[in-house]
Structures are given as structure tokens and as C-alpha cells.
XYZ file of N, CA and C in Angstrom:
516
model
N 60.946 90.254 99.952
C 62.396 91.220 99.874
C 62.601 90.643 101.180
N 64.137 90.584 101.330
C 64.819 90.561 102.769
C 65.880 91.581 102.559
N 66.391 91.878 103.998
C 67.683 92.133 103.945
C 68.798 91.631 103.590
N 69.857 92.942 102.305
C 71.162 92.592 102.053
C 71.471 92.513 103.410
N 72.442 91.345 103.909
C 73.265 91.120 104.792
C 74.670 91.946 104.528
N 75.295 92.447 103.026
C 76.371 92.790 103.049
C 76.299 94.699 102.845
N 74.904 95.202 102.648
C 74.360 96.525 102.955
C 74.544 96.424 104.039
N 73.770 96.007 104.829
C 73.901 96.337 106.347
C 74.985 95.765 107.177
N 75.868 95.338 107.055
C 77.222 95.542 107.693
C 77.737 96.244 106.708
N 77.913 96.940 106.138
C 78.916 97.961 105.780
C 78.598 99.312 106.184
N 76.680 99.323 105.703
C 76.359 100.843 106.016
C 77.136 101.346 107.439
N 77.610 101.156 108.442
C 77.858 102.052 109.629
C 79.286 102.556 109.295
N 79.982 101.290 108.693
C 81.237 101.655 108.151
C 81.549 102.665 107.457
N 80.504 102.352 106.317
C 80.659 103.989 105.215
C 80.528 104.943 105.742
N 79.254 105.093 106.671
C 79.087 106.665 107.387
C 79.726 107.114 108.493
N 80.641 106.069 108.482
C 81.667 106.746 109.620
C 82.930 107.470 108.884
N 83.416 106.687 107.722
C 84.556 106.878 106.947
C 83.828 107.663 106.171
N 82.809 108.322 105.767
C 82.208 109.579 105.118
C 82.285 110.520 106.058
N 82.118 110.501 107.059
C 81.904 111.294 108.265
C 83.696 112.042 108.416
N 84.781 111.148 108.648
C 85.929 111.501 108.760
C 86.399 111.707 107.388
N 85.991 111.912 106.092
C 86.414 112.697 105.217
C 87.298 111.950 104.933
N 87.115 110.272 104.710
C 87.639 109.502 103.953
C 87.310 108.925 102.569
N 86.060 109.482 102.697
C 86.077 109.046 100.834
C 86.099 110.055 100.041
N 86.206 111.029 100.636
C 86.128 112.011 99.716
C 87.196 111.703 98.281
N 88.317 110.923 98.546
C 89.147 111.240 97.111
C 88.623 110.012 96.533
N 87.875 109.171 96.786
C 87.408 107.848 96.206
C 86.107 108.030 95.496
N 86.745 107.001 94.383
C 85.414 107.025 93.236
C 84.335 106.450 93.934
N 82.963 106.779 93.246
C 81.849 106.273 93.865
C 81.491 105.044 93.692
N 82.450 104.389 92.262
C 81.880 102.873 92.506
C 83.586 101.816 93.775
N 84.084 102.512 94.102
C 84.976 101.872 95.383
C 84.545 101.759 96.522
N 82.994 102.489 96.724
C 82.671 102.502 98.288
C 81.284 101.812 98.195
N 81.037 100.933 96.849
C 79.594 99.917 97.269
C 80.485 98.493 97.552
N 79.492 98.236 98.362
C 79.555 96.954 99.106
C 79.374 95.910 98.431
N 80.252 94.517 98.707
C 79.769 92.738 97.810
C 77.872 93.100 97.704
N 76.958 92.742 96.806
C 75.665 92.235 96.936
C 75.157 91.070 97.824
N 76.220 90.290 97.998
C 75.821 89.402 99.336
C 77.161 88.442 99.736
N 77.115 88.565 101.003
C 78.355 88.050 101.758
C 78.165 86.313 101.829
N 79.052 86.086 100.688
C 79.016 84.195 101.024
C 79.900 83.662 101.064
N 81.105 84.026 100.981
C 82.559 83.617 100.955
C 83.278 83.676 102.076
N 84.141 82.966 103.099
C 84.777 83.363 104.007
C 85.469 84.859 103.420
N 85.883 85.740 104.260
C 86.632 86.539 104.191
C 86.258 88.307 103.600
N 84.895 88.332 103.195
C 83.817 88.973 101.831
C 83.815 90.046 103.359
N 83.094 90.069 104.458
C 82.992 91.157 105.149
C 83.932 92.024 105.819
N 85.301 91.036 105.890
C 86.518 91.378 106.042
C 86.856 92.571 105.161
N 86.993 91.931 104.216
C 87.525 92.642 103.242
C 86.888 94.087 102.462
N 85.468 93.971 102.422
C 84.431 94.917 102.498
C 84.737 96.290 103.414
N 84.454 95.309 104.748
C 85.189 96.952 105.919
C 86.573 97.110 105.674
N 87.511 96.885 105.649
C 89.267 97.209 104.957
C 88.486 98.318 103.967
N 87.666 98.457 103.208
C 87.605 99.554 102.339
C 87.322 100.758 102.656
N 86.766 100.930 104.096
C 86.320 101.943 104.604
C 86.366 102.118 105.873
N 86.960 101.258 106.515
C 87.141 101.274 107.863
C 88.731 101.832 108.401
N 88.861 102.679 109.193
C 90.528 103.083 109.065
C 91.148 101.854 109.443
N 92.543 101.380 108.962
C 93.650 100.857 108.755
C 93.859 100.508 110.030
N 94.353 99.179 110.719
C 94.907 98.817 111.906
C 96.125 99.239 111.724
N 96.687 99.764 112.493
C 97.960 100.752 112.662
C 98.602 100.346 113.967
N 99.791 100.236 114.123
C 100.298 100.393 115.318
C 101.600 101.468 115.806
N 101.897 101.919 116.917
C 103.012 103.066 117.050
C 104.308 102.319 116.477
N 104.899 103.133 115.656
C 106.291 102.631 115.314
C 107.427 102.461 116.797
N 107.921 101.159 116.758
C 108.865 100.511 117.575
C 110.245 101.160 117.826
N 110.142 102.249 116.785
C 111.687 102.567 117.274
C 111.632 104.111 116.763
N 112.795 104.590 116.710
C 113.100 106.209 116.268
C 113.804 106.076 115.597
N 114.489 104.967 114.633
C 115.934 105.095 114.021
C 115.022 105.291 112.979
N 115.924 105.671 111.343
C 115.332 106.140 110.538
C 116.014 104.445 109.808
N 114.678 104.000 109.227
C 114.205 102.710 108.361
C 113.609 102.622 107.483
N 113.127 101.658 106.727
C 112.529 101.849 105.604
C 111.401 100.643 105.639
N 110.077 100.334 105.100
C 109.257 99.273 105.180
C 109.141 98.979 103.879
N 108.947 97.530 103.258
C 109.237 97.337 102.160
C 107.628 96.303 102.133
N 106.723 96.527 101.590
C 106.013 95.566 101.225
C 105.315 95.357 99.849
N 105.047 93.967 99.854
C 104.489 93.379 98.125
C 103.410 92.795 98.341
N 102.707 92.982 97.425
C 101.453 92.295 97.330
C 101.295 91.751 96.053
N 101.681 91.421 95.687
C 101.848 90.800 94.245
C 100.601 89.607 93.421
N 99.871 89.398 94.656
C 98.114 89.037 94.143
C 96.890 90.266 93.402
N 97.377 91.081 93.366
C 96.383 92.356 93.114
C 95.499 91.793 92.148
N 94.187 92.112 92.404
C 93.198 92.330 90.957
C 92.316 93.750 90.925
N 91.507 93.788 90.152
C 90.771 94.653 90.175
C 89.629 94.852 89.152
N 89.183 95.273 88.689
C 88.533 95.231 87.033
C 88.606 96.739 86.171
N 88.897 96.215 84.819
C 89.054 98.004 84.231
C 88.042 98.336 84.020
N 88.004 99.528 84.140
C 86.495 100.514 84.309
C 86.330 100.930 82.784
N 86.536 100.586 81.780
C 86.064 100.525 80.454
C 85.448 98.878 80.506
N 86.329 98.171 80.447
C 85.661 97.042 79.862
C 85.278 95.729 81.060
N 85.699 96.156 81.953
C 85.419 95.108 82.637
C 85.736 93.772 83.267
N 87.041 93.376 82.559
C 88.100 92.284 82.557
C 88.996 92.855 83.348
N 89.409 91.685 84.453
C 90.370 91.981 85.657
C 91.462 91.992 85.307
N 92.148 93.070 85.844
C 93.990 93.763 85.684
C 94.004 93.015 86.715
N 95.450 92.339 86.426
C 96.385 91.574 87.620
C 97.709 92.582 87.651
N 97.965 92.315 89.042
C 100.006 93.170 88.923
C 99.981 93.086 90.161
N 101.216 93.584 91.028
C 101.622 93.544 91.964
C 101.500 95.277 92.418
N 101.078 95.045 93.766
C 101.181 96.425 94.224
C 102.879 96.378 95.558
N 103.263 97.679 95.318
C 104.354 97.667 96.397
C 104.871 98.984 97.205
N 104.607 98.528 97.940
C 104.787 99.779 99.060
C 106.200 99.939 100.081
N 106.772 101.295 99.878
C 108.037 101.436 100.324
C 107.698 102.675 101.298
N 108.209 102.658 103.000
C 107.547 103.852 103.534
C 108.928 104.102 104.592
N 108.929 105.223 105.258
C 109.788 105.438 106.053
C 108.941 106.026 107.534
N 108.846 105.045 107.936
C 107.372 105.205 108.774
C 107.740 106.627 110.018
N 106.644 107.142 110.502
C 106.771 108.534 110.977
C 106.065 107.296 112.623
N 104.643 107.935 112.840
C 104.189 107.723 114.675
C 104.006 106.241 114.013
N 103.232 105.381 113.009
C 102.874 104.799 112.658
C 103.162 103.428 111.798
N 103.201 102.271 112.129
C 103.169 101.306 110.810
C 102.038 100.498 110.565
N 101.580 99.771 109.539
C 100.402 99.097 108.929
C 100.409 97.922 109.836
N 99.534 97.574 110.308
C 99.351 95.870 110.511
C 99.139 95.283 109.460
N 99.848 94.380 109.195
C 100.078 93.712 107.466
C 98.771 93.030 107.033
N 97.906 92.529 107.352
C 96.788 91.904 107.642
C 95.736 92.865 106.930
N 95.354 93.847 107.757
C 95.050 95.224 107.589
C 95.576 95.500 106.143
N 96.621 95.966 105.921
C 97.179 95.939 104.166
C 96.794 95.042 103.415
N 96.446 93.851 103.581
C 96.461 92.719 102.587
C 94.577 93.252 102.503
N 93.797 93.079 103.145
C 92.316 93.417 103.111
C 92.430 94.698 102.391
N 93.065 95.977 102.419
C 93.220 96.742 102.137
C 92.991 96.652 100.653
N 94.117 96.149 100.528
C 94.411 96.336 98.823
C 93.467 95.170 97.649
N 92.955 93.729 98.856
C 91.817 92.767 98.409
C 90.709 94.097 97.824
N 90.464 94.835 98.893
C 89.009 95.495 98.601
C 88.955 96.459 96.889
N 90.016 96.454 96.655
C 89.548 96.655 95.065
C 89.430 95.547 93.692
N 89.012 94.333 94.531
C 88.985 93.438 93.201
C 87.665 93.002 92.969
N 86.586 94.204 93.538
C 85.585 93.601 92.265
C 85.471 95.300 92.130
N 86.246 96.179 91.600
C 85.942 97.132 91.893
C 86.326 97.765 90.385
N 85.520 98.782 89.642
C 86.107 98.949 88.242
C 87.039 100.193 88.881
N 88.131 100.519 88.436
C 89.337 101.363 89.041
C 90.274 101.536 88.064
N 90.485 102.094 87.342
C 92.016 102.419 86.809
C 93.421 102.135 87.416
N 94.234 101.762 87.037
C 95.496 101.699 87.632
C 96.027 102.870 87.987
N 95.639 103.778 87.742
C 96.355 105.044 88.073
C 95.207 105.649 89.032
N 94.270 105.526 89.543
C 93.477 105.491 90.593
C 93.744 104.814 91.880
N 94.213 103.306 91.407
C 94.424 102.304 92.582
C 95.947 102.996 93.649
N 96.584 103.236 92.519
C 98.069 103.748 92.849
C 97.658 105.216 93.927
N 97.161 105.739 93.679
C 96.896 107.348 94.050
C 96.169 106.985 95.334
N 95.057 106.032 95.094
C 94.061 106.087 96.045
C 94.511 104.991 97.726
N 95.592 104.344 97.171
C 96.577 103.934 97.972
C 97.162 104.467 98.624
N 98.148 105.562 98.142
C 98.868 106.012 98.284
C 98.384 107.474 99.437
N 97.263 108.125 99.190
C 96.671 109.078 99.741
C 95.860 108.301 101.034
N 95.863 107.094 101.154
C 95.451 106.601 102.424
C 96.269 106.652 103.223
N 97.248 105.703 102.939
C 98.397 105.311 103.681
C 99.132 106.596 104.026
N 99.015 107.759 103.570
C 99.877 108.619 104.020
C 98.616 109.309 104.685
N 97.640 109.134 104.625
C 96.780 110.025 105.518
C 96.583 109.116 106.989
N 96.531 107.894 106.843
C 96.625 107.344 108.280
C 97.992 107.028 108.802
N 99.166 106.836 108.216
C 100.282 106.467 108.536
C 100.754 107.637 109.369
N 100.800 108.526 108.569
C 101.503 109.852 108.253
C 103.035 109.394 108.549
N 103.828 109.096 107.408
C 105.085 108.571 107.248
C 106.001 109.660 106.533
N 107.596 109.812 106.817
C 108.523 110.615 106.408
C 108.151 110.825 105.228
N 108.222 109.469 104.370
C 108.381 109.051 103.291
C 107.369 108.058 102.659
N 106.883 107.774 101.763
C 105.448 106.715 100.625
C 106.407 106.536 99.225
N 106.162 105.343 99.050
C 106.044 105.444 97.462
C 105.315 104.396 97.386
N 104.112 104.472 96.605
C 103.429 102.984 95.931
C 103.286 102.799 94.380
N 103.930 101.443 94.228
C 103.664 101.468 92.741
C 102.713 100.156 92.609
N 101.973 100.522 91.130
C 101.515 99.334 91.049
C 101.665 98.733 89.706
N 102.290 97.088 89.805
C 103.152 96.861 88.801
C 101.984 96.143 87.744
N 101.566 96.266 86.784
C 99.906 95.952 86.212
C 101.063 94.562 85.230
N 100.302 93.430 85.462
C 100.694 92.177 84.114
C 100.150 92.965 82.818
N 100.882 92.627 82.227
C 100.750 93.206 80.410
C 99.391 92.942 79.954
N 98.778 94.148 79.191
C 97.405 93.615 78.255
C 97.539 93.940 77.359
N 97.576 93.364 75.793
C 96.915 93.893 74.788
C 98.588 94.208 74.320
N 99.950 93.650 74.741
C 100.937 94.131 74.893
C 101.181 95.316 75.663
N 100.662 95.847 76.314
C 100.901 97.491 77.157
C 101.485 96.757 78.476
N 102.411 97.196 79.068
C 103.129 97.100 80.323
C 103.101 98.509 80.905
N 101.799 98.225 82.194
C 101.820 99.568 82.500
C 102.582 99.529 84.326
N 102.958 100.718 84.947
C 104.001 100.507 86.026
C 103.684 102.169 86.401
N 102.981 102.333 87.482
C 102.358 103.633 88.079
C 103.299 104.067 89.519
N 103.747 104.744 89.646
C 104.497 105.148 90.639
C 104.387 106.415 91.255
N 103.501 106.715 92.739
C 103.088 107.857 93.223
C 104.355 107.742 94.810
N 104.642 108.769 94.630
C 105.657 109.582 95.935
C 105.136 110.690 96.545
N 105.136 110.523 97.834
C 104.609 111.260 98.844
C 105.941 111.509 99.801
N 106.630 112.785 100.333
C 107.019 113.105 101.111
C 108.904 112.874 100.684
N 109.754 112.485 101.379
C 111.051 112.445 101.012
C 111.434 110.656 100.990
N 111.376 110.389 99.820
C 111.711 109.368 99.043
C 113.269 108.549 98.615
N 114.215 109.487 99.175
C 115.581 109.466 99.014
C 115.906 108.214 99.224
N 115.269 107.236 100.569
C 116.065 106.640 101.082
C 115.727 104.809 100.458
N 114.797 105.177 99.191
C 114.192 103.617 98.684
C 114.819 103.119 97.850
N 115.070 102.205 97.457
C 115.707 101.346 96.542
C 115.078 101.500 94.910
N 116.084 101.719 93.996
C 115.076 101.612 92.740
C 114.086 100.420 92.641
N 113.310 100.647 91.968
C 112.278 99.720 91.623
C 112.658 98.748 90.461
N 112.547 98.065 90.003
C 112.671 96.794 88.846
C 111.265 96.335 88.968
N 110.830 96.412 87.877
C 109.874 96.058 87.289
C 109.509 94.434 86.836
N 108.598 93.793 87.254
C 108.475 92.573 86.577
C 108.290 92.790 85.449
N 108.567 91.631 84.606
C 109.217 91.442 83.475
C 107.585 90.915 82.046
N 106.639 90.743 83.526
C 105.407 89.709 83.312
C 104.219 91.290 82.505
């Protein structure tokens, strides 16, 4: 019986995140690490789910918006275990911080093996970005690919969102 490298790598991160109160809003399945680290990027993705996001100081005092789209989102349906696909859209008016783009990508990718509902994903992303970036306004949209003829678009708003352009859902 050997040491599970994934669990060994992620254990300190889970402990720090739990101590900081970052795991309190997450479902238990979202806090588990992969059972093995065998592919490029697995460790980075596992760590991104629990470590604080890399962020940079806002370079301007101007009022402006940042628009991010992650069109390759995947997670597992909590009921069936089948994959759900979609686009995660984030709009925010930065406060003191802006998110580093690779850190954002890795964090969103950390949901790929998690059994989690559409609603839970959008709210978890919004809560984490709101907590860590402290923006003036934030909107997170989970625009999911149709399954069984049903289209789902989840929108979570926090703070002042008046500056955001209306979102047009993907037709798929």
C-alpha cells in the first residue's frame, strides 16, 4: 500500500483553505482531490480548487469592467454522473484586485470531476471571486449546453452590476 500522491499534495492546501474558512460554502465532494496525479495539470487544477486565487493589484482607479469567458466548462451531474458542458461568464468591476487569468482558468477547471449542480457551480464561483477580489460588482453566468431538451442559464449577481452589458445566451 503506497502513498497516494494526489492526497499528499492536496492535504496541506485543504488544511489551509479550511482554516481560512474558504471551504465552508462548498459541498463535500468539491473538496476531494483526484485519486492519482497522472496527467499534466492535474496537480495545478487540484490546488486551484482550494488555494487562494492568484490576484494582482488593480492597475487603475478608473471605473471599468472585466469580462471573462471560459467556454470549455465541464462538471458532473450530481444525479446521473454524466458530464455537463457549458460556458462560465464572469463580469466584474474591480475593486482592489484583479484575478490572474491562468488562476481563473485552473479554478474553473477544478470542477471537472466534481458532482455538482449548475446552481452550485455559479454560486460557488461568485462567492469565491467576491470574497477574494472584493469587486464593486460581480456577475457570474453559467450557460449550460442543452440536455434532454432543457437549456439552463444561471445568473448570480453581487454588488453594483449596473455597468454590465446584457448577456445573450448561447443557442446550443
